[in-house]
Amino acid sequence: MTDIESDHTDEAQPPGHRTGEGPVPGDPNIMTSLVRGLAVIQAFSRESAAVTISQISQKTGIPRAAVRRCLYTLRALGFADTEDGRQYVLRPRILVLGHAHLGSIPLARAAQPLLRRIADTLQESYSLAILDGDDIVYVARASVSRIMTIDLHVGSRLPAVFTSMGRVLLAHRPEAERDERLARVVFHPFTAHTIRDVAALRAEILRVRASGYSIMDQELELGLRSIAVPIVTPDGTATAALNVGAHASRLSVTDMVETILPLLREAAAELSLCAG
């Protein structure tokens, strides 16, 4: 059977993207071509910026012939390109897809000028993030200096449990959901300070819930401290989180609690007015 023939045979059962939740198998309302196109786009990453048809096929489970057509379409629309006909890369135009969504979020639009004003005043980096699956996604950011080896920007993702913003958001989720999320955690010793087991992580999240803020002291990267607070709607839902990150040499944990926390809470209260 050729690639083309196998692709058409597979058409009736749209594949679920292996890196996230897939569609309900057999749902006649699912547009298979769209599912595949989105899966192909998500197959690109910081670690795999240039990929081949075979690599995408292996990663997504989509037949090579279908991957080839997706890439052909993305290239024709200006979203992807290839120089050698073998390895494909996404072009900057792909950013309009994500930025159009992020820019449509009222909270993100309201937060950006506020973050910039605070960042300029304190000369520290501020960010706003939401929970998406087991990650946080940055939806607004004001950086006065690069404080991590990772280049964070709007749209960047980090594992929620290993970030201050993720922990304040998880602290406000229902207990059953929180336990389910914690059961999926794969622990990575980013530094010697990183929490290494579920019991310690659960205890820390409960402490965050009680105090209303989270401090990450060099758990994700040596030399980086961050503090975060939730942005809570009138009904008590934490829709987003606000944080400041700084070099450990600039701010101690005590400095963050005494100096930064009141400003964060004031900004979060302002932003909560457009979060509900």
PDB file of C-alpha atoms in Angstrom:
ATOM      1  CA  MET A   1       0.000   0.000   0.000  1.00  0.00           C
ATOM      2  CA  THR A   2       1.409   3.425  -0.914  1.00  0.00           C
ATOM      3  CA  ASP A   3       1.660   6.407   1.452  1.00  0.00           C
ATOM      4  CA  ILE A   4      -1.223   8.075  -0.364  1.00  0.00           C
ATOM      5  CA  GLU A   5      -3.425   5.008  -0.097  1.00  0.00           C
ATOM      6  CA  SER A   6      -2.620   4.451   3.567  1.00  0.00           C
ATOM      7  CA  ASP A   7      -3.323   8.097   4.281  1.00  0.00           C
ATOM      8  CA  HIS A   8      -6.825   7.889   2.833  1.00  0.00           C
ATOM      9  CA  THR A   9      -7.471   4.657   4.705  1.00  0.00           C
ATOM     10  CA  ASP A  10      -6.548   6.389   7.935  1.00  0.00           C
ATOM     11  CA  GLU A  11      -8.730   9.416   7.199  1.00  0.00           C
ATOM     12  CA  ALA A  12     -11.801   8.079   9.000  1.00  0.00           C
ATOM     13  CA  GLN A  13     -10.011   7.985  12.363  1.00  0.00           C
ATOM     14  CA  PRO A  14      -8.324  11.301  13.116  1.00  0.00           C
ATOM     15  CA  PRO A  15      -5.200  10.824  15.222  1.00  0.00           C
ATOM     16  CA  GLY A  16      -4.840  12.425  18.606  1.00  0.00           C
ATOM     17  CA  HIS A  17      -1.768  14.623  18.951  1.00  0.00           C
ATOM     18  CA  ARG A  18       0.578  12.619  21.141  1.00  0.00           C
ATOM     19  CA  THR A  19       1.777  15.597  23.114  1.00  0.00           C
ATOM     20  CA  GLY A  20      -1.693  16.592  24.317  1.00  0.00           C
ATOM     21  CA  GLU A  21      -5.345  15.669  24.299  1.00  0.00           C
ATOM     22  CA  GLY A  22      -6.720  14.379  21.013  1.00  0.00           C
ATOM     23  CA  PRO A  23     -10.242  14.500  19.595  1.00  0.00           C
ATOM     24  CA  VAL A  24     -12.855  11.901  20.400  1.00  0.00           C
ATOM     25  CA  PRO A  25     -12.227   8.948  18.039  1.00  0.00           C
ATOM     26  CA  GLY A  26     -14.939   8.532  15.430  1.00  0.00           C
ATOM     27  CA  ASP A  27     -16.571  11.929  16.037  1.00  0.00           C
ATOM     28  CA  PRO A  28     -18.043  12.806  12.594  1.00  0.00           C
ATOM     29  CA  ASN A  29     -17.884  16.533  13.353  1.00  0.00           C
ATOM     30  CA  ILE A  30     -14.115  16.538  13.744  1.00  0.00           C
ATOM     31  CA  MET A  31     -12.269  18.014  10.746  1.00  0.00           C
ATOM     32  CA  THR A  32      -9.397  15.595  10.358  1.00  0.00           C
ATOM     33  CA  SER A  33      -7.322  17.838   8.128  1.00  0.00           C
ATOM     34  CA  LEU A  34      -7.411  20.639  10.707  1.00  0.00           C
ATOM     35  CA  VAL A  35      -6.468  18.230  13.494  1.00  0.00           C
ATOM     36  CA  ARG A  36      -3.518  17.052  11.454  1.00  0.00           C
ATOM     37  CA  GLY A  37      -2.422  20.549  10.489  1.00  0.00           C
ATOM     38  CA  LEU A  38      -2.396  21.670  14.122  1.00  0.00           C
ATOM     39  CA  ALA A  39      -0.544  18.517  15.176  1.00  0.00           C
ATOM     40  CA  VAL A  40       2.114  19.148  12.518  1.00  0.00           C
ATOM     41  CA  ILE A  41       2.586  22.727  13.753  1.00  0.00           C
ATOM     42  CA  GLN A  42       2.932  21.517  17.347  1.00  0.00           C
ATOM     43  CA  ALA A  43       5.582  18.999  16.284  1.00  0.00           C
ATOM     44  CA  PHE A  44       8.019  21.903  15.964  1.00  0.00           C
ATOM     45  CA  SER A  45       9.685  22.976  19.205  1.00  0.00           C
ATOM     46  CA  ARG A  46      12.659  24.882  20.570  1.00  0.00           C
ATOM     47  CA  GLU A  47      14.609  21.611  20.624  1.00  0.00           C
ATOM     48  CA  SER A  48      13.366  20.551  17.171  1.00  0.00           C
ATOM     49  CA  ALA A  49      13.185  23.769  15.202  1.00  0.00           C
ATOM     50  CA  ALA A  50      14.043  21.975  11.937  1.00  0.00           C
ATOM     51  CA  VAL A  51      12.338  18.625  11.369  1.00  0.00           C
ATOM     52  CA  THR A  52      11.801  16.166   8.561  1.00  0.00           C
ATOM     53  CA  ILE A  53       8.568  14.635   7.333  1.00  0.00           C
ATOM     54  CA  SER A  54       9.543  11.300   8.858  1.00  0.00           C
ATOM     55  CA  GLN A  55      10.287  12.875  12.246  1.00  0.00           C
ATOM     56  CA  ILE A  56       6.930  14.662  12.314  1.00  0.00           C
ATOM     57  CA  SER A  57       5.161  11.469  11.263  1.00  0.00           C
ATOM     58  CA  GLN A  58       6.844   9.528  14.040  1.00  0.00           C
ATOM     59  CA  LYS A  59       6.083  12.189  16.647  1.00  0.00           C
ATOM     60  CA  THR A  60       2.416  12.683  15.715  1.00  0.00           C
ATOM     61  CA  GLY A  61       1.401   9.306  14.329  1.00  0.00           C
ATOM     62  CA  ILE A  62       0.222  10.979  11.102  1.00  0.00           C
ATOM     63  CA  PRO A  63       1.091   9.167   7.844  1.00  0.00           C
ATOM     64  CA  ARG A  64       3.996  10.701   5.934  1.00  0.00           C
ATOM     65  CA  ALA A  65       1.835  11.534   2.910  1.00  0.00           C
ATOM     66  CA  ALA A  66      -0.527  13.575   5.083  1.00  0.00           C
ATOM     67  CA  VAL A  67       2.388  15.322   6.801  1.00  0.00           C
ATOM     68  CA  ARG A  68       3.801  16.190   3.384  1.00  0.00           C
ATOM     69  CA  ARG A  69       0.511  17.789   2.324  1.00  0.00           C
ATOM     70  CA  CYS A  70       0.244  19.728   5.586  1.00  0.00           C
ATOM     71  CA  LEU A  71       3.742  21.099   5.144  1.00  0.00           C
ATOM     72  CA  TYR A  72       3.059  21.927   1.509  1.00  0.00           C
ATOM     73  CA  THR A  73      -0.012  23.911   2.593  1.00  0.00           C
ATOM     74  CA  LEU A  74       1.791  25.659   5.444  1.00  0.00           C
ATOM     75  CA  ARG A  75       4.595  26.596   3.057  1.00  0.00           C
ATOM     76  CA  ALA A  76       2.163  27.911   0.457  1.00  0.00           C
ATOM     77  CA  LEU A  77       0.549  30.115   3.125  1.00  0.00           C
ATOM     78  CA  GLY A  78       3.906  31.404   4.338  1.00  0.00           C
ATOM     79  CA  PHE A  79       3.855  29.626   7.701  1.00  0.00           C
ATOM     80  CA  ALA A  80       6.661  27.129   6.975  1.00  0.00           C
ATOM     81  CA  ASP A  81       9.615  26.737   4.650  1.00  0.00           C
ATOM     82  CA  THR A  82      12.419  24.421   3.584  1.00  0.00           C
ATOM     83  CA  GLU A  83      15.742  25.090   1.914  1.00  0.00           C
ATOM     84  CA  ASP A  84      16.751  21.551   1.021  1.00  0.00           C
ATOM     85  CA  GLY A  85      13.331  19.935   0.562  1.00  0.00           C
ATOM     86  CA  ARG A  86      14.045  17.687   3.528  1.00  0.00           C
ATOM     87  CA  GLN A  87      14.110  19.715   6.736  1.00  0.00           C
ATOM     88  CA  TYR A  88      11.265  22.122   7.417  1.00  0.00           C
ATOM     89  CA  VAL A  89      11.150  25.127   9.723  1.00  0.00           C
ATOM     90  CA  LEU A  90       8.344  27.417  10.830  1.00  0.00           C
ATOM     91  CA  ARG A  91       8.512  30.979   9.547  1.00  0.00           C
ATOM     92  CA  PRO A  92       7.894  34.014  11.805  1.00  0.00           C
ATOM     93  CA  ARG A  93       4.451  34.409  10.203  1.00  0.00           C
ATOM     94  CA  ILE A  94       3.266  31.475  12.367  1.00  0.00           C
ATOM     95  CA  LEU A  95       3.406  33.811  15.369  1.00  0.00           C
ATOM     96  CA  VAL A  96       0.318  35.669  14.180  1.00  0.00           C
ATOM     97  CA  LEU A  97      -1.789  32.610  15.049  1.00  0.00           C
ATOM     98  CA  GLY A  98      -0.832  32.665  18.723  1.00  0.00           C
ATOM     99  CA  HIS A  99      -0.490  36.397  19.098  1.00  0.00           C
ATOM    100  CA  ALA A 100      -3.946  36.965  17.643  1.00  0.00           C
ATOM    101  CA  HIS A 101      -5.405  34.800  20.417  1.00  0.00           C
ATOM    102  CA  LEU A 102      -3.276  36.189  23.219  1.00  0.00           C
ATOM    103  CA  GLY A 103      -3.926  39.732  22.095  1.00  0.00           C
ATOM    104  CA  SER A 104      -7.659  39.103  22.249  1.00  0.00           C
ATOM    105  CA  ILE A 105      -7.558  38.299  25.980  1.00  0.00           C
ATOM    106  CA  PRO A 106      -8.758  41.421  27.834  1.00  0.00           C
ATOM    107  CA  LEU A 107      -6.640  40.572  30.883  1.00  0.00           C
ATOM    108  CA  ALA A 108      -3.462  40.315  28.809  1.00  0.00           C
ATOM    109  CA  ARG A 109      -4.167  43.642  27.100  1.00  0.00           C
ATOM    110  CA  ALA A 110      -4.855  45.337  30.418  1.00  0.00           C
ATOM    111  CA  ALA A 111      -1.804  43.807  32.075  1.00  0.00           C
ATOM    112  CA  GLN A 112       0.849  44.790  29.552  1.00  0.00           C
ATOM    113  CA  PRO A 113       1.034  48.547  30.310  1.00  0.00           C
ATOM    114  CA  LEU A 114       0.708  47.860  34.038  1.00  0.00           C
ATOM    115  CA  LEU A 115       3.564  45.354  33.931  1.00  0.00           C
ATOM    116  CA  ARG A 116       5.752  47.740  31.977  1.00  0.00           C
ATOM    117  CA  ARG A 117       5.118  50.551  34.454  1.00  0.00           C
ATOM    118  CA  ILE A 118       5.973  48.365  37.451  1.00  0.00           C
ATOM    119  CA  ALA A 119       9.007  46.865  35.744  1.00  0.00           C
ATOM    120  CA  ASP A 120      10.384  50.302  34.900  1.00  0.00           C
ATOM    121  CA  THR A 121       9.787  51.507  38.457  1.00  0.00           C
ATOM    122  CA  LEU A 122      11.427  48.586  40.246  1.00  0.00           C
ATOM    123  CA  GLN A 123      13.814  47.523  37.493  1.00  0.00           C
ATOM    124  CA  GLU A 124      12.685  43.897  37.813  1.00  0.00           C
ATOM    125  CA  SER A 125      10.926  41.586  35.364  1.00  0.00           C
ATOM    126  CA  TYR A 126       7.188  40.996  35.685  1.00  0.00           C
ATOM    127  CA  SER A 127       5.038  38.361  34.003  1.00  0.00           C
ATOM    128  CA  LEU A 128       1.420  37.253  33.693  1.00  0.00           C
ATOM    129  CA  ALA A 129       0.561  33.619  32.985  1.00  0.00           C
ATOM    130  CA  ILE A 130      -2.397  31.288  32.735  1.00  0.00           C
ATOM    131  CA  LEU A 131      -2.686  27.559  33.352  1.00  0.00           C
ATOM    132  CA  ASP A 132      -2.869  25.401  30.217  1.00  0.00           C
ATOM    133  CA  GLY A 133      -2.834  21.675  30.872  1.00  0.00           C
ATOM    134  CA  ASP A 134       0.171  20.929  33.072  1.00  0.00           C
ATOM    135  CA  ASP A 135       2.008  24.065  31.937  1.00  0.00           C
ATOM    136  CA  ILE A 136       1.782  27.780  32.442  1.00  0.00           C
ATOM    137  CA  VAL A 137       1.694  29.979  29.357  1.00  0.00           C
ATOM    138  CA  TYR A 138       3.020  33.534  29.476  1.00  0.00           C
ATOM    139  CA  VAL A 139       0.377  35.935  28.150  1.00  0.00           C
ATOM    140  CA  ALA A 140       2.068  39.221  29.082  1.00  0.00           C
ATOM    141  CA  ARG A 141       5.599  40.078  30.104  1.00  0.00           C
ATOM    142  CA  ALA A 142       7.765  43.094  30.888  1.00  0.00           C
ATOM    143  CA  SER A 143      11.461  42.342  31.193  1.00  0.00           C
ATOM    144  CA  VAL A 144      14.145  44.855  32.113  1.00  0.00           C
ATOM    145  CA  SER A 145      16.936  42.291  31.907  1.00  0.00           C
ATOM    146  CA  ARG A 146      17.356  38.658  31.031  1.00  0.00           C
ATOM    147  CA  ILE A 147      17.252  36.718  34.287  1.00  0.00           C
ATOM    148  CA  MET A 148      17.110  33.154  32.940  1.00  0.00           C
ATOM    149  CA  THR A 149      19.104  31.181  30.439  1.00  0.00           C
ATOM    150  CA  ILE A 150      15.726  30.466  28.814  1.00  0.00           C
ATOM    151  CA  ASP A 151      14.502  33.368  26.681  1.00  0.00           C
ATOM    152  CA  LEU A 152      10.985  33.861  28.034  1.00  0.00           C
ATOM    153  CA  HIS A 153       8.407  35.747  25.989  1.00  0.00           C
ATOM    154  CA  VAL A 154       4.660  35.848  25.385  1.00  0.00           C
ATOM    155  CA  GLY A 155       3.637  32.305  24.460  1.00  0.00           C
ATOM    156  CA  SER A 156       6.479  30.609  26.366  1.00  0.00           C
ATOM    157  CA  ARG A 157       5.540  27.542  28.389  1.00  0.00           C
ATOM    158  CA  LEU A 158       7.013  26.113  31.580  1.00  0.00           C
ATOM    159  CA  PRO A 159       5.901  23.185  33.769  1.00  0.00           C
ATOM    160  CA  ALA A 160       3.421  24.619  36.264  1.00  0.00           C
ATOM    161  CA  VAL A 161       4.654  22.771  39.351  1.00  0.00           C
ATOM    162  CA  PHE A 162       8.174  24.158  38.945  1.00  0.00           C
ATOM    163  CA  THR A 163       7.147  27.823  38.713  1.00  0.00           C
ATOM    164  CA  SER A 164       5.831  30.310  41.259  1.00  0.00           C
ATOM    165  CA  MET A 165       2.896  31.275  39.009  1.00  0.00           C
ATOM    166  CA  GLY A 166       2.017  27.644  38.393  1.00  0.00           C
ATOM    167  CA  ARG A 167       1.958  26.869  42.075  1.00  0.00           C
ATOM    168  CA  VAL A 168      -0.380  29.719  42.996  1.00  0.00           C
ATOM    169  CA  LEU A 169      -2.715  28.633  40.212  1.00  0.00           C
ATOM    170  CA  LEU A 170      -2.587  24.975  41.259  1.00  0.00           C
ATOM    171  CA  ALA A 171      -3.175  26.004  44.869  1.00  0.00           C
ATOM    172  CA  HIS A 172      -6.559  27.404  43.836  1.00  0.00           C
ATOM    173  CA  ARG A 173      -7.698  24.321  41.935  1.00  0.00           C
ATOM    174  CA  PRO A 174     -10.076  21.787  43.544  1.00  0.00           C
ATOM    175  CA  GLU A 175      -8.264  19.229  45.683  1.00  0.00           C
ATOM    176  CA  ALA A 176      -9.193  16.247  43.489  1.00  0.00           C
ATOM    177  CA  GLU A 177      -7.953  17.991  40.361  1.00  0.00           C
ATOM    178  CA  ARG A 178      -4.785  19.079  42.121  1.00  0.00           C
ATOM    179  CA  ASP A 179      -4.029  15.529  43.264  1.00  0.00           C
ATOM    180  CA  GLU A 180      -4.628  14.256  39.744  1.00  0.00           C
ATOM    181  CA  ARG A 181      -2.175  16.783  38.351  1.00  0.00           C
ATOM    182  CA  LEU A 182       0.448  16.008  40.994  1.00  0.00           C
ATOM    183  CA  ALA A 183       0.210  12.303  40.193  1.00  0.00           C
ATOM    184  CA  ARG A 184       1.395  13.086  36.646  1.00  0.00           C
ATOM    185  CA  VAL A 185       4.444  15.092  37.663  1.00  0.00           C
ATOM    186  CA  VAL A 186       7.805  13.910  36.376  1.00  0.00           C
ATOM    187  CA  PHE A 187      10.389  15.349  38.732  1.00  0.00           C
ATOM    188  CA  HIS A 188      13.468  16.986  37.258  1.00  0.00           C
ATOM    189  CA  PRO A 189      16.341  18.091  39.514  1.00  0.00           C
ATOM    190  CA  PHE A 190      16.807  21.465  37.828  1.00  0.00           C
ATOM    191  CA  THR A 191      18.996  22.559  40.741  1.00  0.00           C
ATOM    192  CA  ALA A 192      19.964  21.275  44.172  1.00  0.00           C
ATOM    193  CA  HIS A 193      17.022  23.298  45.559  1.00  0.00           C
ATOM    194  CA  THR A 194      14.324  21.688  43.398  1.00  0.00           C
ATOM    195  CA  ILE A 195      11.547  19.815  45.191  1.00  0.00           C
ATOM    196  CA  ARG A 196      12.016  16.132  44.400  1.00  0.00           C
ATOM    197  CA  ASP A 197       8.854  14.280  45.527  1.00  0.00           C
ATOM    198  CA  VAL A 198       5.074  14.549  45.521  1.00  0.00           C
ATOM    199  CA  ALA A 199       4.695  14.801  49.296  1.00  0.00           C
ATOM    200  CA  ALA A 200       6.977  17.832  49.528  1.00  0.00           C
ATOM    201  CA  LEU A 201       5.351  19.424  46.492  1.00  0.00           C
ATOM    202  CA  ARG A 202       1.850  18.918  47.897  1.00  0.00           C
ATOM    203  CA  ALA A 203       2.921  20.435  51.216  1.00  0.00           C
ATOM    204  CA  GLU A 204       4.388  23.461  49.443  1.00  0.00           C
ATOM    205  CA  ILE A 205       1.251  24.025  47.380  1.00  0.00           C
ATOM    206  CA  LEU A 206      -0.886  23.853  50.534  1.00  0.00           C
ATOM    207  CA  ARG A 207       1.421  26.440  52.124  1.00  0.00           C
ATOM    208  CA  VAL A 208       0.936  28.620  49.054  1.00  0.00           C
ATOM    209  CA  ARG A 209      -2.819  28.215  49.348  1.00  0.00           C
ATOM    210  CA  ALA A 210      -2.721  29.340  52.967  1.00  0.00           C
ATOM    211  CA  SER A 211      -0.385  32.303  52.468  1.00  0.00           C
ATOM    212  CA  GLY A 212      -1.764  33.513  49.145  1.00  0.00           C
ATOM    213  CA  TYR A 213       1.613  33.739  47.440  1.00  0.00           C
ATOM    214  CA  SER A 214       4.418  31.508  46.174  1.00  0.00           C
ATOM    215  CA  ILE A 215       8.164  32.001  46.287  1.00  0.00           C
ATOM    216  CA  MET A 216      10.518  29.947  44.149  1.00  0.00           C
ATOM    217  CA  ASP A 217      14.034  30.209  45.544  1.00  0.00           C
ATOM    218  CA  GLN A 218      16.448  28.936  42.873  1.00  0.00           C
ATOM    219  CA  GLU A 219      14.434  25.758  42.223  1.00  0.00           C
ATOM    220  CA  LEU A 220      14.127  26.237  38.471  1.00  0.00           C
ATOM    221  CA  GLU A 221      17.494  27.896  37.877  1.00  0.00           C
ATOM    222  CA  LEU A 222      20.373  28.837  40.125  1.00  0.00           C
ATOM    223  CA  GLY A 223      20.453  32.543  40.855  1.00  0.00           C
ATOM    224  CA  LEU A 224      16.753  33.044  40.095  1.00  0.00           C
ATOM    225  CA  ARG A 225      14.146  33.957  42.672  1.00  0.00           C
ATOM    226  CA  SER A 226      10.511  34.679  41.876  1.00  0.00           C
ATOM    227  CA  ILE A 227       7.356  35.504  43.781  1.00  0.00           C
ATOM    228  CA  ALA A 228       3.806  35.173  42.461  1.00  0.00           C
ATOM    229  CA  VAL A 229       0.236  35.937  43.465  1.00  0.00           C
ATOM    230  CA  PRO A 230      -3.037  34.832  41.870  1.00  0.00           C
ATOM    231  CA  ILE A 231      -5.436  37.104  40.023  1.00  0.00           C
ATOM    232  CA  VAL A 232      -8.786  36.100  41.461  1.00  0.00           C
ATOM    233  CA  THR A 233     -12.244  36.840  40.084  1.00  0.00           C
ATOM    234  CA  PRO A 234     -15.124  37.854  42.387  1.00  0.00           C
ATOM    235  CA  ASP A 235     -16.318  34.232  42.519  1.00  0.00           C
ATOM    236  CA  GLY A 236     -12.912  33.096  43.845  1.00  0.00           C
ATOM    237  CA  THR A 237     -11.525  31.620  40.634  1.00  0.00           C
ATOM    238  CA  ALA A 238      -7.824  32.160  39.997  1.00  0.00           C
ATOM    239  CA  THR A 239      -7.749  32.877  36.271  1.00  0.00           C
ATOM    240  CA  ALA A 240      -4.127  33.963  36.021  1.00  0.00           C
ATOM    241  CA  ALA A 241      -1.038  34.639  38.084  1.00  0.00           C
ATOM    242  CA  LEU A 242       1.305  37.600  38.325  1.00  0.00           C
ATOM    243  CA  ASN A 243       4.951  37.355  39.318  1.00  0.00           C
ATOM    244  CA  VAL A 244       8.257  39.128  39.518  1.00  0.00           C
ATOM    245  CA  GLY A 245      11.554  37.407  38.893  1.00  0.00           C
ATOM    246  CA  ALA A 246      14.915  38.705  40.014  1.00  0.00           C
ATOM    247  CA  HIS A 247      18.518  37.667  40.426  1.00  0.00           C
ATOM    248  CA  ALA A 248      19.082  36.168  43.862  1.00  0.00           C
ATOM    249  CA  SER A 249      21.973  38.596  44.358  1.00  0.00           C
ATOM    250  CA  ARG A 250      19.582  41.543  43.994  1.00  0.00           C
ATOM    251  CA  LEU A 251      16.688  40.478  46.195  1.00  0.00           C
ATOM    252  CA  SER A 252      16.558  38.181  49.206  1.00  0.00           C
ATOM    253  CA  VAL A 253      13.460  36.160  50.072  1.00  0.00           C
ATOM    254  CA  THR A 254      12.737  38.677  52.846  1.00  0.00           C
ATOM    255  CA  ASP A 255      13.048  41.555  50.365  1.00  0.00           C
ATOM    256  CA  MET A 256      10.542  39.876  48.079  1.00  0.00           C
ATOM    257  CA  VAL A 257       7.983  39.412  50.830  1.00  0.00           C
ATOM    258  CA  GLU A 258       8.402  42.866  52.353  1.00  0.00           C
ATOM    259  CA  THR A 259       8.935  44.946  49.205  1.00  0.00           C
ATOM    260  CA  ILE A 260       7.595  43.099  46.162  1.00  0.00           C
ATOM    261  CA  LEU A 261       4.607  41.214  47.579  1.00  0.00           C
ATOM    262  CA  PRO A 262       2.541  44.316  48.483  1.00  0.00           C
ATOM    263  CA  LEU A 263       3.049  45.731  44.981  1.00  0.00           C
ATOM    264  CA  LEU A 264       2.124  42.416  43.385  1.00  0.00           C
ATOM    265  CA  ARG A 265      -1.046  42.174  45.437  1.00  0.00           C
ATOM    266  CA  GLU A 266      -1.996  45.726  44.534  1.00  0.00           C
ATOM    267  CA  ALA A 267      -1.487  45.037  40.832  1.00  0.00           C
ATOM    268  CA  ALA A 268      -3.368  41.714  41.060  1.00  0.00           C
ATOM    269  CA  ALA A 269      -6.313  43.462  42.703  1.00  0.00           C
ATOM    270  CA  GLU A 270      -6.400  45.980  39.857  1.00  0.00           C
ATOM    271  CA  LEU A 271      -6.216  43.279  37.212  1.00  0.00           C
ATOM    272  CA  SER A 272      -8.907  41.198  38.916  1.00  0.00           C
ATOM    273  CA  LEU A 273     -11.406  43.857  37.843  1.00  0.00           C
ATOM    274  CA  CYS A 274     -11.029  42.724  34.221  1.00  0.00           C
ATOM    275  CA  ALA A 275     -10.497  39.031  34.940  1.00  0.00           C
ATOM    276  CA  GLY A 276     -14.041  38.019  35.687  1.00  0.00           C
TER     277      GLY A 276
END
